[in-house]
């Protein structure tokens, strides 16, 4: 399998090289040049690990079979995921299943990719016979940061530097990151919002001069954000796996199309679902759910992507994003791998903060995608209802997708079985969850709320956040956007 740039501006590379490089250095993202097809009948009975192997092996063709198997065993086991299914399903009713993607070490769906990706990356560096230390730069809206820190901590030959928006993450997310141990981890608070952080990191990747300075000092930058192909490909697995589980539960027959509803920020999770669909997974509709930062809802409804708008901080901070990086991969693919259009649109985006797609592209998108958004009020109401009616706790991000799913069903009458991606443990965003359920918003200490939420629900506190306030704080660095290169150099001693 070869990998190409969405903007047609780079040479063809193999998967290891795409993963090691992260983003195309001259702008653009690496994508497979074709989508492999699979036979769902053949794969339907596999356990998570064996299915993971079948899927990863189709895309990561320059990794040895034994290598992939060993990484899968190290990543997807009972030590890291406290559930034999890795990603268990919880049925709310006959047509709605919640796919719990948060049983990993940091309580967010990012663990599914970031527990395995460090193995891809260090192996890729070896294949390239690189003698440089890999420096992972991460911009995070909260969950990626901690998941990447846990994935990369103490991994030989790597260092990881995480940038998060100073006021853009929850207290628990911040504490999860600041208490990370390990001899190669660095965490820096940035004066700015997530988009500022992400743009800052992208600019550092694209800064040839700066990269040369680091190279000469023995370092090489790479990315653990979902702009890296190594982040996306493991996410394809759980779309197939959950589909097969639904069939095993007798809710559908293999071959019946279902819907997936995904709380979306950077478009990485839902894009993996779209790749699964292209590989042969029977899907009727993808429901792209946003919070009030609804740039994607507007885009899918009008064909105009307009990032120049007010930015809101919401109770679902991992979706407080106005520039959805992976949309570029999607637009490339839905246009039959057309780099000219991507060049034009992303040039417009850079120049004016917006772009407009042609009608035929929009029509193709709307055949398979529908989009909606949930207000903050709607998020609270749905969390309350899920608990009162189903005795089920959902986090704020999952609640966004539940609300949008319900509205979609009311509007269209489409009652196709729907899998809702649940992207975080409710304990991670407990302030909103607790007040939505009890009506009491007087307690602002997120650590005290862990016990309270557990007591009223009878659900055990997720191990990722239990006792977090007792851990030692290891990281206190801060930076402004303009000082970020200096901070990287200081950390690396360059
Ligand atoms: C990252 C994240 C999202 C958004 O996922 P994308 O792949 O960026 O669309 C949604 N919910 C939670 C809890 C997350 O951590």
CSV table of C-alpha atoms and ligand atoms in Angstrom, one decimal, residues 108-110 141 143-144 173 226 231 235 262-270 318-319 321 326 395 397-398 423-424 429, ligand 1:
chain,number,residue,atom,x,y,z
A,108,UNK,CA,-11.1,8.6,26.5
A,109,UNK,CA,-11.4,7.0,23.0
A,110,UNK,CA,-7.9,8.3,22.1
A,141,UNK,CA,-8.0,20.0,23.6
A,143,UNK,CA,-7.9,14.1,25.9
A,144,UNK,CA,-5.2,13.5,23.2
A,173,UNK,CA,-7.9,16.8,32.2
A,226,UNK,CA,-4.9,12.6,14.3
A,231,UNK,CA,-3.6,7.6,14.8
A,235,UNK,CA,-9.8,3.5,14.9
A,262,UNK,CA,-20.2,10.3,16.3
A,263,UNK,CA,-19.4,13.3,18.5
A,264,UNK,CA,-17.0,15.1,16.3
A,265,UNK,CA,-14.1,17.6,16.7
A,266,UNK,CA,-11.1,17.1,14.4
A,267,UNK,CA,-13.1,14.6,12.3
A,268,UNK,CA,-10.7,11.8,13.1
A,269,UNK,CA,-13.1,9.3,14.7
A,270,UNK,CA,-15.9,9.6,12.2
A,318,UNK,CA,-12.7,18.0,23.1
A,319,UNK,CA,-15.1,19.2,20.4
A,321,UNK,CA,-12.7,23.1,17.4
A,326,UNK,CA,-9.2,15.4,9.0
A,395,UNK,CA,-20.4,12.2,29.4
A,397,UNK,CA,-19.5,14.5,24.3
A,398,UNK,CA,-21.5,11.4,24.1
A,423,UNK,CA,-15.9,8.9,23.6
A,424,UNK,CA,-15.2,9.6,27.3
A,429,UNK,CA,-16.4,15.6,32.7
B,1,LIG,C1,-11.1,13.8,20.7
B,1,LIG,C2,-12.5,13.7,21.3
B,1,LIG,C3,-13.6,13.9,20.4
B,1,LIG,C4,-13.5,14.3,19.0
B,1,LIG,O1,-12.9,13.3,18.2
B,1,LIG,P1,-12.3,13.7,16.7
B,1,LIG,O2,-11.6,12.5,16.3
B,1,LIG,O3,-11.4,14.9,17.0
B,1,LIG,O4,-13.5,14.1,15.9
B,1,LIG,C5,-14.8,13.7,21.0
B,1,LIG,N1,-15.0,13.3,22.3
B,1,LIG,C6,-13.9,13.1,23.1
B,1,LIG,C7,-14.2,12.8,24.5
B,1,LIG,C8,-12.6,13.3,22.6
B,1,LIG,O5,-11.6,13.1,23.4
